[in-house]
N, CA, C and O atoms as a MOPAC input file, in Angstrom:
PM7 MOZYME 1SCF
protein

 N    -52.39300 1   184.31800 1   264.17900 1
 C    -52.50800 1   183.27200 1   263.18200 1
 C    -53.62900 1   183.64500 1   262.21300 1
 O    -54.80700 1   183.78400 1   262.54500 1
 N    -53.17600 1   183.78100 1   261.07900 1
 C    -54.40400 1   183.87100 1   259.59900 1
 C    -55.01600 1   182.68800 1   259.40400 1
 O    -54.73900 1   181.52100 1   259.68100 1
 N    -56.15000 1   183.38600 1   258.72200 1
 C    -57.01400 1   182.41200 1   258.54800 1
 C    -56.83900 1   181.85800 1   257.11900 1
 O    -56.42200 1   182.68000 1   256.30300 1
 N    -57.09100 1   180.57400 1   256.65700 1
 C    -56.84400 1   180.14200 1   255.47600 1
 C    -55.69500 1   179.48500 1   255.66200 1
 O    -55.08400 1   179.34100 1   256.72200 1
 N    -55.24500 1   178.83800 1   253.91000 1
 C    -53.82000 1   178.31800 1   253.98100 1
 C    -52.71100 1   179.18200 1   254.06200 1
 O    -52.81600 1   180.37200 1   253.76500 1
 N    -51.51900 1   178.60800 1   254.48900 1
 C    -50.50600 1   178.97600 1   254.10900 1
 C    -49.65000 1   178.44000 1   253.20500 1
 O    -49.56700 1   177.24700 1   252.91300 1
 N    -48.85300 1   179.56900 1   252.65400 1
 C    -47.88800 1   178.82900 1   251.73900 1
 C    -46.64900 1   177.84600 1   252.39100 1
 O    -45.93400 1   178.25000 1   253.30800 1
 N    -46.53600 1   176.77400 1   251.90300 1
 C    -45.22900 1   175.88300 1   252.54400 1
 C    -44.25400 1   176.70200 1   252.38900 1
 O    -44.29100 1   177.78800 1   251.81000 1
 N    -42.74400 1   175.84500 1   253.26300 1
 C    -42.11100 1   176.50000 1   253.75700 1
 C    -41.37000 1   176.49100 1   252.23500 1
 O    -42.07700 1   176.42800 1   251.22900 1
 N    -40.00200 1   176.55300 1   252.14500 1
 C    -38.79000 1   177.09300 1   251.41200 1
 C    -38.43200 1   175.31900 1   250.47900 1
 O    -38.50100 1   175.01400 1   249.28900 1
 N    -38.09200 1   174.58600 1   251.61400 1
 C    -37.71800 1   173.32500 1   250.87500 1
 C    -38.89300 1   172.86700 1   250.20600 1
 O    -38.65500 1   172.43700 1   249.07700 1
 N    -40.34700 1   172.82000 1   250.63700 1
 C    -41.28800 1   171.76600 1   250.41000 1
 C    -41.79200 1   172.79000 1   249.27300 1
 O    -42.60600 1   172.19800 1   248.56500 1
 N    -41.59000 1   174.14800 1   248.84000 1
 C    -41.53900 1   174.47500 1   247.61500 1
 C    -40.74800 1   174.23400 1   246.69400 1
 O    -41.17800 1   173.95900 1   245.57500 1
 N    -39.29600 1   174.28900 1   246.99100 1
 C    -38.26900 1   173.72600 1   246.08100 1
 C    -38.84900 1   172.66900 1   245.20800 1
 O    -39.02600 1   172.61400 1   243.99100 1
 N    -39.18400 1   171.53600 1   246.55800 1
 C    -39.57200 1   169.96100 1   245.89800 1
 C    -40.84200 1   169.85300 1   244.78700 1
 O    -41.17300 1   168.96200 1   244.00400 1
 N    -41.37800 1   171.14400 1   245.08700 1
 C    -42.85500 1   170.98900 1   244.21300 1
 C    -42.40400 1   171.82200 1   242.72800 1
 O    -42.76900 1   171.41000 1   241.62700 1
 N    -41.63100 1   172.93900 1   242.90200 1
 C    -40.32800 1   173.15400 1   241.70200 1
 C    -39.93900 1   171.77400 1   240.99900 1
 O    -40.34800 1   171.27900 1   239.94800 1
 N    -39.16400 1   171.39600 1   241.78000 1
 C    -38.63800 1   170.39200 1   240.95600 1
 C    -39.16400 1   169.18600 1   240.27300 1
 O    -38.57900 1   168.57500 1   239.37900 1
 N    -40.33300 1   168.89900 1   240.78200 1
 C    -41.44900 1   168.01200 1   240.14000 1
 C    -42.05100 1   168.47100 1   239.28700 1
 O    -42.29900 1   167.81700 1   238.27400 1
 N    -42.49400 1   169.84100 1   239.46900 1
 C    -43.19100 1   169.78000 1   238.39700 1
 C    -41.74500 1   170.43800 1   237.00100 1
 O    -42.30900 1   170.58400 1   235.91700 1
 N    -40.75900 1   170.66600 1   236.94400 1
 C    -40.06500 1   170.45800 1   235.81200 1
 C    -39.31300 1   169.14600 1   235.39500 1
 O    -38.67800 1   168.98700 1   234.35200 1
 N    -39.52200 1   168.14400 1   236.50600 1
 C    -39.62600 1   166.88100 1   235.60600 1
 C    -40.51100 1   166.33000 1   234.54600 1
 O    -40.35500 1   165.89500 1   233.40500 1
 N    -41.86100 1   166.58800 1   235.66800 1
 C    -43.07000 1   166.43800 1   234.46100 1
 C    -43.08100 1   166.97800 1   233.59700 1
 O    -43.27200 1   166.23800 1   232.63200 1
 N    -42.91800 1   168.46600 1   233.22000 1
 C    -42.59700 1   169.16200 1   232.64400 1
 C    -41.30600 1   168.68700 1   231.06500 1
 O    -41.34200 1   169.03700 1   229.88500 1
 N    -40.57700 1   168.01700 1   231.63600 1
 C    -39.44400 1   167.71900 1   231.05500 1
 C    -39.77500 1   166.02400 1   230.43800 1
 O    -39.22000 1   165.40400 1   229.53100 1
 N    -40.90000 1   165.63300 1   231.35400 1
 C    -41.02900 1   164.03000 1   230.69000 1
 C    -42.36000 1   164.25200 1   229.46800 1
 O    -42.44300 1   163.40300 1   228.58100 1
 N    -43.23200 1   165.27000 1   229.48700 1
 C    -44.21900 1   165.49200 1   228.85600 1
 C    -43.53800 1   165.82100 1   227.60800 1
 O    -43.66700 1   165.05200 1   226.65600 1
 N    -42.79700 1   166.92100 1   227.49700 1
 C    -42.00500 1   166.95900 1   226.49900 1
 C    -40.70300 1   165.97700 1   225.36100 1
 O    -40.26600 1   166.21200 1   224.23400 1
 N    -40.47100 1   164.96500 1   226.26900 1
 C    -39.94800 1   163.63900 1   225.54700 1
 C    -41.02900 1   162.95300 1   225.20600 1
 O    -41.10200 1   162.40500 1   224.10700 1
 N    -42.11000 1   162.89300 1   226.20400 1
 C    -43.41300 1   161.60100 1   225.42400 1
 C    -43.83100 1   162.53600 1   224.20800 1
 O    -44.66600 1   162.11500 1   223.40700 1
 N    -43.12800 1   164.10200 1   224.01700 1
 C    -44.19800 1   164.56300 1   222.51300 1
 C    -45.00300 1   165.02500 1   222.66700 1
 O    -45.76300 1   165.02400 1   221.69800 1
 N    -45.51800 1   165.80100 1   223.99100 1
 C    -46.31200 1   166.23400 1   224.69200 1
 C    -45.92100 1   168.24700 1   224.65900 1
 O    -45.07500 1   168.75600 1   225.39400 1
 N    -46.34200 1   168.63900 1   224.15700 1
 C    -45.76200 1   170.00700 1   224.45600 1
 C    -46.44800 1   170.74500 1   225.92700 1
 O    -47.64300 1   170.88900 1   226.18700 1
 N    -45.41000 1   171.08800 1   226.64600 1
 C    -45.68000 1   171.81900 1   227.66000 1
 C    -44.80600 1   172.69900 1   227.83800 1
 O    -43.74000 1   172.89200 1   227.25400 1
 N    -45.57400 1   173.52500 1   229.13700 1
 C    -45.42300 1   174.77500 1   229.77800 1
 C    -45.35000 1   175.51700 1   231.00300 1
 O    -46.37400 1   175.36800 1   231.66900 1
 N    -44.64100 1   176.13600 1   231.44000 1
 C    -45.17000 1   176.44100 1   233.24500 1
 C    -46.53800 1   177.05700 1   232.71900 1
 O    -46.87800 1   177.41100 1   231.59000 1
 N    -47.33900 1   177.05900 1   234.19400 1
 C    -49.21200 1   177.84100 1   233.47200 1
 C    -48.96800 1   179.15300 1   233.74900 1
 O    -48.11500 1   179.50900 1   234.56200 1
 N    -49.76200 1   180.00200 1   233.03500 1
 C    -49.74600 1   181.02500 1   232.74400 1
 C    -51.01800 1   181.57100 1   233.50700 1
 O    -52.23600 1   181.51300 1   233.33700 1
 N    -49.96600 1   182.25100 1   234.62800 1
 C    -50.76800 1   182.88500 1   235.80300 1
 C    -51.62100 1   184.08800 1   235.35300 1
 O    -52.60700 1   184.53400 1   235.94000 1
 N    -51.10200 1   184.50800 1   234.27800 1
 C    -51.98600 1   185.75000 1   233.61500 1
 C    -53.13100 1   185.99100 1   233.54700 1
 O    -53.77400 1   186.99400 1   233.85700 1
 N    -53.60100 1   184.38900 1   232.83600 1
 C    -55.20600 1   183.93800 1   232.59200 1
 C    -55.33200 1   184.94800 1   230.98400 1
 O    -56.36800 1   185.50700 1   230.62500 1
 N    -54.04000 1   184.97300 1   230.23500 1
 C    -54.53800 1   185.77100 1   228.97800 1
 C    -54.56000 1   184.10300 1   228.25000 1
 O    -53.85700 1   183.19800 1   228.69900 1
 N    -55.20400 1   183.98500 1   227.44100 1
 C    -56.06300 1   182.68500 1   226.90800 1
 C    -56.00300 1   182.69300 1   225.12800 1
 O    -56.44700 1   181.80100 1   224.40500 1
 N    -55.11400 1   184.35400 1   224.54900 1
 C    -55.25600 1   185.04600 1   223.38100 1
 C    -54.44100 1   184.32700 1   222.51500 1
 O    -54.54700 1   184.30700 1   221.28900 1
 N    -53.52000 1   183.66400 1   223.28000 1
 C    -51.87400 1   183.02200 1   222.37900 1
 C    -52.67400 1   181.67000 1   221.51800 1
 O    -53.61400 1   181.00100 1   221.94800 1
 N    -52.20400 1   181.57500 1   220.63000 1
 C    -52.25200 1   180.00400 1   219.87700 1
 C    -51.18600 1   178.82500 1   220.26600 1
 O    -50.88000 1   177.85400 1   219.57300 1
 N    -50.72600 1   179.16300 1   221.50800 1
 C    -50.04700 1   177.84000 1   222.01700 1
 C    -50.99500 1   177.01500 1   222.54000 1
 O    -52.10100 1   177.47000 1   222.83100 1
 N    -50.62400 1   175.44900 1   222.76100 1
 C    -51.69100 1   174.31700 1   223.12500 1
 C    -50.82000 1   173.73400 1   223.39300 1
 O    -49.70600 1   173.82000 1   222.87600 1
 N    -51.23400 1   172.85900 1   224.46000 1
 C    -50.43400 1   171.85100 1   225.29200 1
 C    -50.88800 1   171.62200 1   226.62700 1
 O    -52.02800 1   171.70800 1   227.08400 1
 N    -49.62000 1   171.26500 1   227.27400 1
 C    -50.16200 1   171.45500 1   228.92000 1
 C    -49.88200 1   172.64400 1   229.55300 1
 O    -48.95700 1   173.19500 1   228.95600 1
 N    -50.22900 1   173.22600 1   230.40600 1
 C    -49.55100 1   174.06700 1   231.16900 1
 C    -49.06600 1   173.27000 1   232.80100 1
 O    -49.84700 1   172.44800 1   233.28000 1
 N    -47.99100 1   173.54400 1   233.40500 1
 C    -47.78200 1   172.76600 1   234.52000 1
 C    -47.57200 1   174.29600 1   235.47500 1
 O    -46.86900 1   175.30700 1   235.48400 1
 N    -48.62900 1   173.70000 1   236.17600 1
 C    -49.15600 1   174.53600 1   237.57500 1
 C    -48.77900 1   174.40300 1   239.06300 1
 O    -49.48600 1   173.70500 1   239.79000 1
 N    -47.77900 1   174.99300 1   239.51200 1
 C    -47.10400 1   174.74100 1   240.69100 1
 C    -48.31300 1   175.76000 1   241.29200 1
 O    -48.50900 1   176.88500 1   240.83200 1
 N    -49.14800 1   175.12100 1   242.48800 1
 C    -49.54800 1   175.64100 1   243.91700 1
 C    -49.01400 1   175.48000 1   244.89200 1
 O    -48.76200 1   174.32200 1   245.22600 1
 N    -48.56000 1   176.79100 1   245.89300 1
 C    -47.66100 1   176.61000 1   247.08500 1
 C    -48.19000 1   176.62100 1   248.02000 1
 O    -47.43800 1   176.80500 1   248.97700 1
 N    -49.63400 1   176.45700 1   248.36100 1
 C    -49.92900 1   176.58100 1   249.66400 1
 C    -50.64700 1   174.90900 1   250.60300 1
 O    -51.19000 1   173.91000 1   250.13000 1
 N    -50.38000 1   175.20200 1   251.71600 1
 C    -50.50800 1   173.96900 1   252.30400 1
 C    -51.78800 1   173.18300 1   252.56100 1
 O    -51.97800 1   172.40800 1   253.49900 1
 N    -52.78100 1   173.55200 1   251.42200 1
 C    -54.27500 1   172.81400 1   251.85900 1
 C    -54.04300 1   171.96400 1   250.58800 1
 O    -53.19000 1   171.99800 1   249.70100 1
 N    -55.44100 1   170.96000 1   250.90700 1
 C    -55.63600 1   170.13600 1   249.49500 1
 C    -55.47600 1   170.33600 1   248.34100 1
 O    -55.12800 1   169.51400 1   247.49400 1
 N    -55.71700 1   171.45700 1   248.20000 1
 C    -55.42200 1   172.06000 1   246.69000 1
 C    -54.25000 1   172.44800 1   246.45300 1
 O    -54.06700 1   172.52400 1   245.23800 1
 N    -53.06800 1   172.82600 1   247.25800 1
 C    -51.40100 1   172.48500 1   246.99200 1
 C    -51.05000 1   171.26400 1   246.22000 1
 O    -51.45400 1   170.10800 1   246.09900 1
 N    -49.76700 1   172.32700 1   245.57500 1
 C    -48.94300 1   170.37800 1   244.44500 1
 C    -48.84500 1   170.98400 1   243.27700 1
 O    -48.68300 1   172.19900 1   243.15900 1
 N    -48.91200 1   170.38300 1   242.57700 1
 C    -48.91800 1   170.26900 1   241.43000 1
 C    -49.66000 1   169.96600 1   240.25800 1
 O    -49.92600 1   168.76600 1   240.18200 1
 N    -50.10400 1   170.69600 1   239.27200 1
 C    -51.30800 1   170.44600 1   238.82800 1
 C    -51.09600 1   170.65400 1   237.06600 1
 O    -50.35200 1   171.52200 1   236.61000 1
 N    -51.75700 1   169.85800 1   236.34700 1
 C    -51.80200 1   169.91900 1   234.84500 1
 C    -52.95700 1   169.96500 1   234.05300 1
 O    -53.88900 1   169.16300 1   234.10900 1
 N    -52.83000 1   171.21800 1   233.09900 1
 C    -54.13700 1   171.79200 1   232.80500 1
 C    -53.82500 1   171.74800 1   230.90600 1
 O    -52.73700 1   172.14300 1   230.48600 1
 N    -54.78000 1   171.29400 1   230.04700 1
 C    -54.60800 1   171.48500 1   229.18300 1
 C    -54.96000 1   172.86700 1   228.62600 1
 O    -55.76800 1   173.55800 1   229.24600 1
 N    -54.31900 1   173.37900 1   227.32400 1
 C    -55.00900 1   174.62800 1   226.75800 1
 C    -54.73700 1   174.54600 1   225.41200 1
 O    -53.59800 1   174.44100 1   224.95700 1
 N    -55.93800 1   174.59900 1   224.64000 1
 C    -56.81300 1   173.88400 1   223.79500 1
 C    -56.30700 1   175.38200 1   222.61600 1
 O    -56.57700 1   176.47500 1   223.11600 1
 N    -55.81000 1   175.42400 1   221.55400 1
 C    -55.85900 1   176.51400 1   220.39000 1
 C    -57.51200 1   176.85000 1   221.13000 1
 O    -58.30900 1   176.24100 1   221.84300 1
 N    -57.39000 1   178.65600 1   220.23100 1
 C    -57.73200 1   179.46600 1   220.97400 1
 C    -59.71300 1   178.75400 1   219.82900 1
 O    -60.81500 1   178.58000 1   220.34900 1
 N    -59.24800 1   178.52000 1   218.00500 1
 C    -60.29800 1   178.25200 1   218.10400 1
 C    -61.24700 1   177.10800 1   218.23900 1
 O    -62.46200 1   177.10200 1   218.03900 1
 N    -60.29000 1   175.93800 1   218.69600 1
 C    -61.19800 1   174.90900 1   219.17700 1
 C    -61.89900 1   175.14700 1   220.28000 1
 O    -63.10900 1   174.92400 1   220.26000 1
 N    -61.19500 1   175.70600 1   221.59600 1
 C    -61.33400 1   175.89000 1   222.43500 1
 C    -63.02500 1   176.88300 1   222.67100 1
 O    -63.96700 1   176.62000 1   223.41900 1
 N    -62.86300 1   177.90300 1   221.80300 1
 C    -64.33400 1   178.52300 1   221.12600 1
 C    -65.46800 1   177.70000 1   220.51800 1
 O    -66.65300 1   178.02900 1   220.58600 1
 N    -65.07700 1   176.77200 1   220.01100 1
 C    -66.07300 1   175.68000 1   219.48400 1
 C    -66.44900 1   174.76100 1   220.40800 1
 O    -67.23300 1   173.87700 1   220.06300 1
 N    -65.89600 1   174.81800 1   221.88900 1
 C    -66.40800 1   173.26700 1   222.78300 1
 C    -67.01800 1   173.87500 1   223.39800 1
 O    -66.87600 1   175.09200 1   223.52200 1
 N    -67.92800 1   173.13700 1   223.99400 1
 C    -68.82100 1   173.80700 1   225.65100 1
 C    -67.86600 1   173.15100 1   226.37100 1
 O    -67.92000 1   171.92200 1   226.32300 1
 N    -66.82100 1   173.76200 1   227.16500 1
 C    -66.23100 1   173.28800 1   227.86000 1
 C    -66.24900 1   172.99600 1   229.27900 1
 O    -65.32800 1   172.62900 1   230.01000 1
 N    -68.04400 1   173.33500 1   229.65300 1
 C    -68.32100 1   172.38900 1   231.23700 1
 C    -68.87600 1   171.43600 1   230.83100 1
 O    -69.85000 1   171.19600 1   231.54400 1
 N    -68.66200 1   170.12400 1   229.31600 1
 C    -69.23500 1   169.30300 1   229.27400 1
 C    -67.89200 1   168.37500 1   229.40500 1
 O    -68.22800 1   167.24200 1   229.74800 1
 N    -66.58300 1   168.48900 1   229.25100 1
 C    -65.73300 1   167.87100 1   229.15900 1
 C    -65.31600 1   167.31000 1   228.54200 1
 O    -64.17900 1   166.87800 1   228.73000 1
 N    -66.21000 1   166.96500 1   227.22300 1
 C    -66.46000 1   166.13900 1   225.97400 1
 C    -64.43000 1   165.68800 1   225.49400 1
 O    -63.87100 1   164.62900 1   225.21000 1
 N    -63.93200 1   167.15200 1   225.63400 1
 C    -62.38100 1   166.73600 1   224.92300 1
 C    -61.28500 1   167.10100 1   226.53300 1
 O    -60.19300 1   166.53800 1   226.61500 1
 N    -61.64400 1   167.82700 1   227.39700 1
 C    -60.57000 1   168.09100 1   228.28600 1
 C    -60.37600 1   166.72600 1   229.43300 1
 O    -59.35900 1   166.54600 1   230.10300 1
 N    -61.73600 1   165.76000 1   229.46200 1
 C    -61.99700 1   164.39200 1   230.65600 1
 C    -60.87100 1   163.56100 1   229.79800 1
 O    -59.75700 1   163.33300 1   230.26900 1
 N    -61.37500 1   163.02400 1   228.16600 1
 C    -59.81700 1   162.30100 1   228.10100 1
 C    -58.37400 1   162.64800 1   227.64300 1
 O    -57.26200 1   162.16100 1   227.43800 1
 N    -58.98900 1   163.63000 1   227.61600 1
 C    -56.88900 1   164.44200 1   227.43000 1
 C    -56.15300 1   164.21900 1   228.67100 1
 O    -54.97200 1   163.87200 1   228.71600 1
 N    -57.13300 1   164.50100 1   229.97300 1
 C    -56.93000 1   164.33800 1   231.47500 1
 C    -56.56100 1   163.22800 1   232.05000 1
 O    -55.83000 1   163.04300 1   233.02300 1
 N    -57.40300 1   162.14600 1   231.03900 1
 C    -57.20400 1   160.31400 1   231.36300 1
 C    -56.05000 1   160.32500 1   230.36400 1
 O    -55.19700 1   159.73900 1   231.03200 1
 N    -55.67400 1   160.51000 1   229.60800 1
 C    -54.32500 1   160.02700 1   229.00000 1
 C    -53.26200 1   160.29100 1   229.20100 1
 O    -52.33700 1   159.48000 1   229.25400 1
 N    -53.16700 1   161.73500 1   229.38600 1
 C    -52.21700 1   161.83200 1   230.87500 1
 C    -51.51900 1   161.46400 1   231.62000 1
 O    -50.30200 1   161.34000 1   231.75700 1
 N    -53.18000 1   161.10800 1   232.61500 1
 C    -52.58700 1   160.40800 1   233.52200 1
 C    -52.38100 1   159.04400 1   233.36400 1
 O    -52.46400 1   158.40200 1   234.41000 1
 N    -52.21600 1   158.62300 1   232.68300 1
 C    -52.12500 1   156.90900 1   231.97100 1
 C    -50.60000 1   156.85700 1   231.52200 1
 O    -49.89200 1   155.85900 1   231.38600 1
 N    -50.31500 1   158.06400 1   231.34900 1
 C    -48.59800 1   158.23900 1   230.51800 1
 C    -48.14800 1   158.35600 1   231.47100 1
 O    -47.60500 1   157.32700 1   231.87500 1
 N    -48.05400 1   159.76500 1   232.55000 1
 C    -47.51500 1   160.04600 1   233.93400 1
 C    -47.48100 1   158.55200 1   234.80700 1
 O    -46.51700 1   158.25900 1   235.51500 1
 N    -48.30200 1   157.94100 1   234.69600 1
 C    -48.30100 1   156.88900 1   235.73400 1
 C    -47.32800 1   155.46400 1   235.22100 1
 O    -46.71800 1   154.65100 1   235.91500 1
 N    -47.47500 1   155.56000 1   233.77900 1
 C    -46.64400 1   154.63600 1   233.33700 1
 C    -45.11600 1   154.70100 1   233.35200 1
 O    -44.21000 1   153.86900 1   233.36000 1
 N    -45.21500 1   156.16400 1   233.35100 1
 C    -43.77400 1   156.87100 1   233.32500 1
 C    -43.58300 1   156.59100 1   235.18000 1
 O    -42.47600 1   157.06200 1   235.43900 1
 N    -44.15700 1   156.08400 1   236.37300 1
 C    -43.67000 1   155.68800 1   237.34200 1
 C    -44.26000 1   157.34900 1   238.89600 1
 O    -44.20900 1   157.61800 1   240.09600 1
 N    -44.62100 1   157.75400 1   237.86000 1
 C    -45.21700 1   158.93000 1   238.77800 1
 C    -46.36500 1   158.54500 1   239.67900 1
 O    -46.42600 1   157.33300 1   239.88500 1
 N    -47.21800 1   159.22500 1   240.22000 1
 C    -48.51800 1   159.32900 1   241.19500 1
 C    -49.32800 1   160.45300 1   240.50000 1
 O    -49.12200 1   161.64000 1   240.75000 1
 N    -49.90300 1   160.18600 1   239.95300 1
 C    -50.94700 1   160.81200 1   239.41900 1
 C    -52.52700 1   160.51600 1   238.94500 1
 O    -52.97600 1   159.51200 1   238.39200 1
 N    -53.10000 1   161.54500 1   239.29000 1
 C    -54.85300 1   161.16100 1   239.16500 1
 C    -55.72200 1   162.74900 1   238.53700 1
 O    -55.49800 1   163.96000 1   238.51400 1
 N    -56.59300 1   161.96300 1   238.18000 1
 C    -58.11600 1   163.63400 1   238.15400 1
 C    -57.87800 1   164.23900 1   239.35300 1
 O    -57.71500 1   163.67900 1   240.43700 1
 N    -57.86400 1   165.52000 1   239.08900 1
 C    -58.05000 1   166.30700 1   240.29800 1
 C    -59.46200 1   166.42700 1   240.83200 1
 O    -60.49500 1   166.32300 1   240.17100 1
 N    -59.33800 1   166.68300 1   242.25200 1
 C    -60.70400 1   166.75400 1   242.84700 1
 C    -61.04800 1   168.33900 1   243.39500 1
 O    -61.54000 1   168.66500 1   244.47600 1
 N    -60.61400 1   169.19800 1   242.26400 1
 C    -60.54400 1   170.89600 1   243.01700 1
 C    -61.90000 1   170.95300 1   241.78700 1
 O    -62.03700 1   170.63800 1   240.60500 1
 N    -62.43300 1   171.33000 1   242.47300 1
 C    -64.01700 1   172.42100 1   241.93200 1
 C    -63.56700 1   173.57500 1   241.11900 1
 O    -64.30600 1   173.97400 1   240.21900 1
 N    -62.32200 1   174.20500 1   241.36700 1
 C    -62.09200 1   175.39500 1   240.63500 1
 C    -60.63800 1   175.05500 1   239.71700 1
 O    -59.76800 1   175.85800 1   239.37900 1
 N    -60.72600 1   173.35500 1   239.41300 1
 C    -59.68700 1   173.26500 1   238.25400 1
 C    -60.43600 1   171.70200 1   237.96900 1
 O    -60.07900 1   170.55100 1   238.21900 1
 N    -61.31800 1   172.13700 1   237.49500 1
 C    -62.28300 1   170.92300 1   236.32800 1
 C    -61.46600 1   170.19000 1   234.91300 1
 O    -61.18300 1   170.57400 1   233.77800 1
 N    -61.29600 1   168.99500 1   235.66800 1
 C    -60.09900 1   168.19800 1   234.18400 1
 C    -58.89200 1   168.39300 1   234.22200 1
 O    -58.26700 1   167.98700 1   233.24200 1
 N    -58.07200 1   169.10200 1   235.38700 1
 C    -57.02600 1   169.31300 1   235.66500 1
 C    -56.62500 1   167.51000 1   236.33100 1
 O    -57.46600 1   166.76800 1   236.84000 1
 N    -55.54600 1   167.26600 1   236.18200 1
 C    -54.74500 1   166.12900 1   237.16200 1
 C    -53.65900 1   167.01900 1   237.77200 1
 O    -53.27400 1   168.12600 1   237.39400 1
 N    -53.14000 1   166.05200 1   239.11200 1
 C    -52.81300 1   166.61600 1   239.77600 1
 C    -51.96600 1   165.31500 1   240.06800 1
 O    -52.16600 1   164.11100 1   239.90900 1
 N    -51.12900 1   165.93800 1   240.47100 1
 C    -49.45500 1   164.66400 1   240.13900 1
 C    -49.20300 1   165.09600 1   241.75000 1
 O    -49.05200 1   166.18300 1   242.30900 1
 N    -49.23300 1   163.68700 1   242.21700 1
 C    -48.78200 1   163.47300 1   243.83400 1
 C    -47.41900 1   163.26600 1   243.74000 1
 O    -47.02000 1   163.42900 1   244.89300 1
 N    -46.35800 1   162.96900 1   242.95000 1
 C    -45.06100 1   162.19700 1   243.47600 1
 C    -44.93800 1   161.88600 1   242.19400 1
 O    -45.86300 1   161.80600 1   241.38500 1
 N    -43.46400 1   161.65500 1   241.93400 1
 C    -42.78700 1   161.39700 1   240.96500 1
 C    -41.56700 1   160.33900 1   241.29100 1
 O    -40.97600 1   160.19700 1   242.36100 1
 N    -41.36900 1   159.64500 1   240.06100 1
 C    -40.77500 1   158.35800 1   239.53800 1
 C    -39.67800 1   157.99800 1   241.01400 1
 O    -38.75300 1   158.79000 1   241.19200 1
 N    -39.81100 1   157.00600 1   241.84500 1
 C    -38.91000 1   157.02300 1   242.76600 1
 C    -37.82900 1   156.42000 1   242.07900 1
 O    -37.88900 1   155.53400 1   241.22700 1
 N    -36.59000 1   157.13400 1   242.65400 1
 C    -35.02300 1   156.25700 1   241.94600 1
 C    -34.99400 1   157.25400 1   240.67800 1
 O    -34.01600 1   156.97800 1   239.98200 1
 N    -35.60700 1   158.12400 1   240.24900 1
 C    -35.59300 1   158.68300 1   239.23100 1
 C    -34.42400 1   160.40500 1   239.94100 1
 O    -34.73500 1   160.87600 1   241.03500 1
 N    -33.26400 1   161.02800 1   239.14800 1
 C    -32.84100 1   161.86900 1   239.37000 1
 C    -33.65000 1   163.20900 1   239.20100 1
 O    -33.75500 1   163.59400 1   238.03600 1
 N    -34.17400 1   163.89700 1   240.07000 1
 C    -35.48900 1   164.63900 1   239.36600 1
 C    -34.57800 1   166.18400 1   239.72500 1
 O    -34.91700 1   166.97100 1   240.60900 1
 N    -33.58300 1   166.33100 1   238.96500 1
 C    -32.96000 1   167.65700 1   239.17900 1
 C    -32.26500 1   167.57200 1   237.53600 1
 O    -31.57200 1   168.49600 1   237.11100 1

């Protein structure tokens, strides 16, 4: 047995697939431009929006997660460990996601600051 998490199994990834391209798919009707995230970490593009972040492994920090990314030169102009613009992009969000019938909150990961993190999505809702 390894140490650390593991990744979930086959279905309980599917399900975290498929949530996050609902969100994905409802961000984009509220007018919201989004994206799957870009595992690359290249930061060079002038796209802005959300990125939607599927994590597969089975600790707290698994799920689903939404990260804004800011044009390349605002993003140069903020101190961005003050939060000044990424805390309420994060609260509005999650104010839309939740209205829209989802589970969603601030994330509590140390190594995704202003990220939310979407527990569950719209019950009764067809999420395929």
């Amino acid at each position: 047995m390894g140490l650390g998490p593991r990744k979930v199994g086959p279905v309980a990834a599917a399900e975290l697939l498929r949530l996050a391209a609902q969100v994905e798919r409802d961000l984009l009707a509220a007018g919201i431009r989004a994206r799957p995230y870009d595992v690359s970490g290249d930061r060079s593009d002038a796209w802005a929006g959300v990125e939607v972040e599927v994590d597969e492994f089975d600790d707290p920090a698994g799920g689903v997660w939404l990260h804004w990314k800011l044009p390349v030169e605002l993003d140069e102009s903020i101190l961005l460990g003050t939060g000044e613009v990424h805390a309420p992009l994060a609260a509005g969000v999650v104010a839309l996601l939740n209205a829209l019938g989802y589970v969603a909150a601030p994330g509590q990961d140390s190594l995704r600051p202003y990220a939310v993190k979407v527990h569950g999505g719209p019950i009764g809702r067809d999420s395929a």
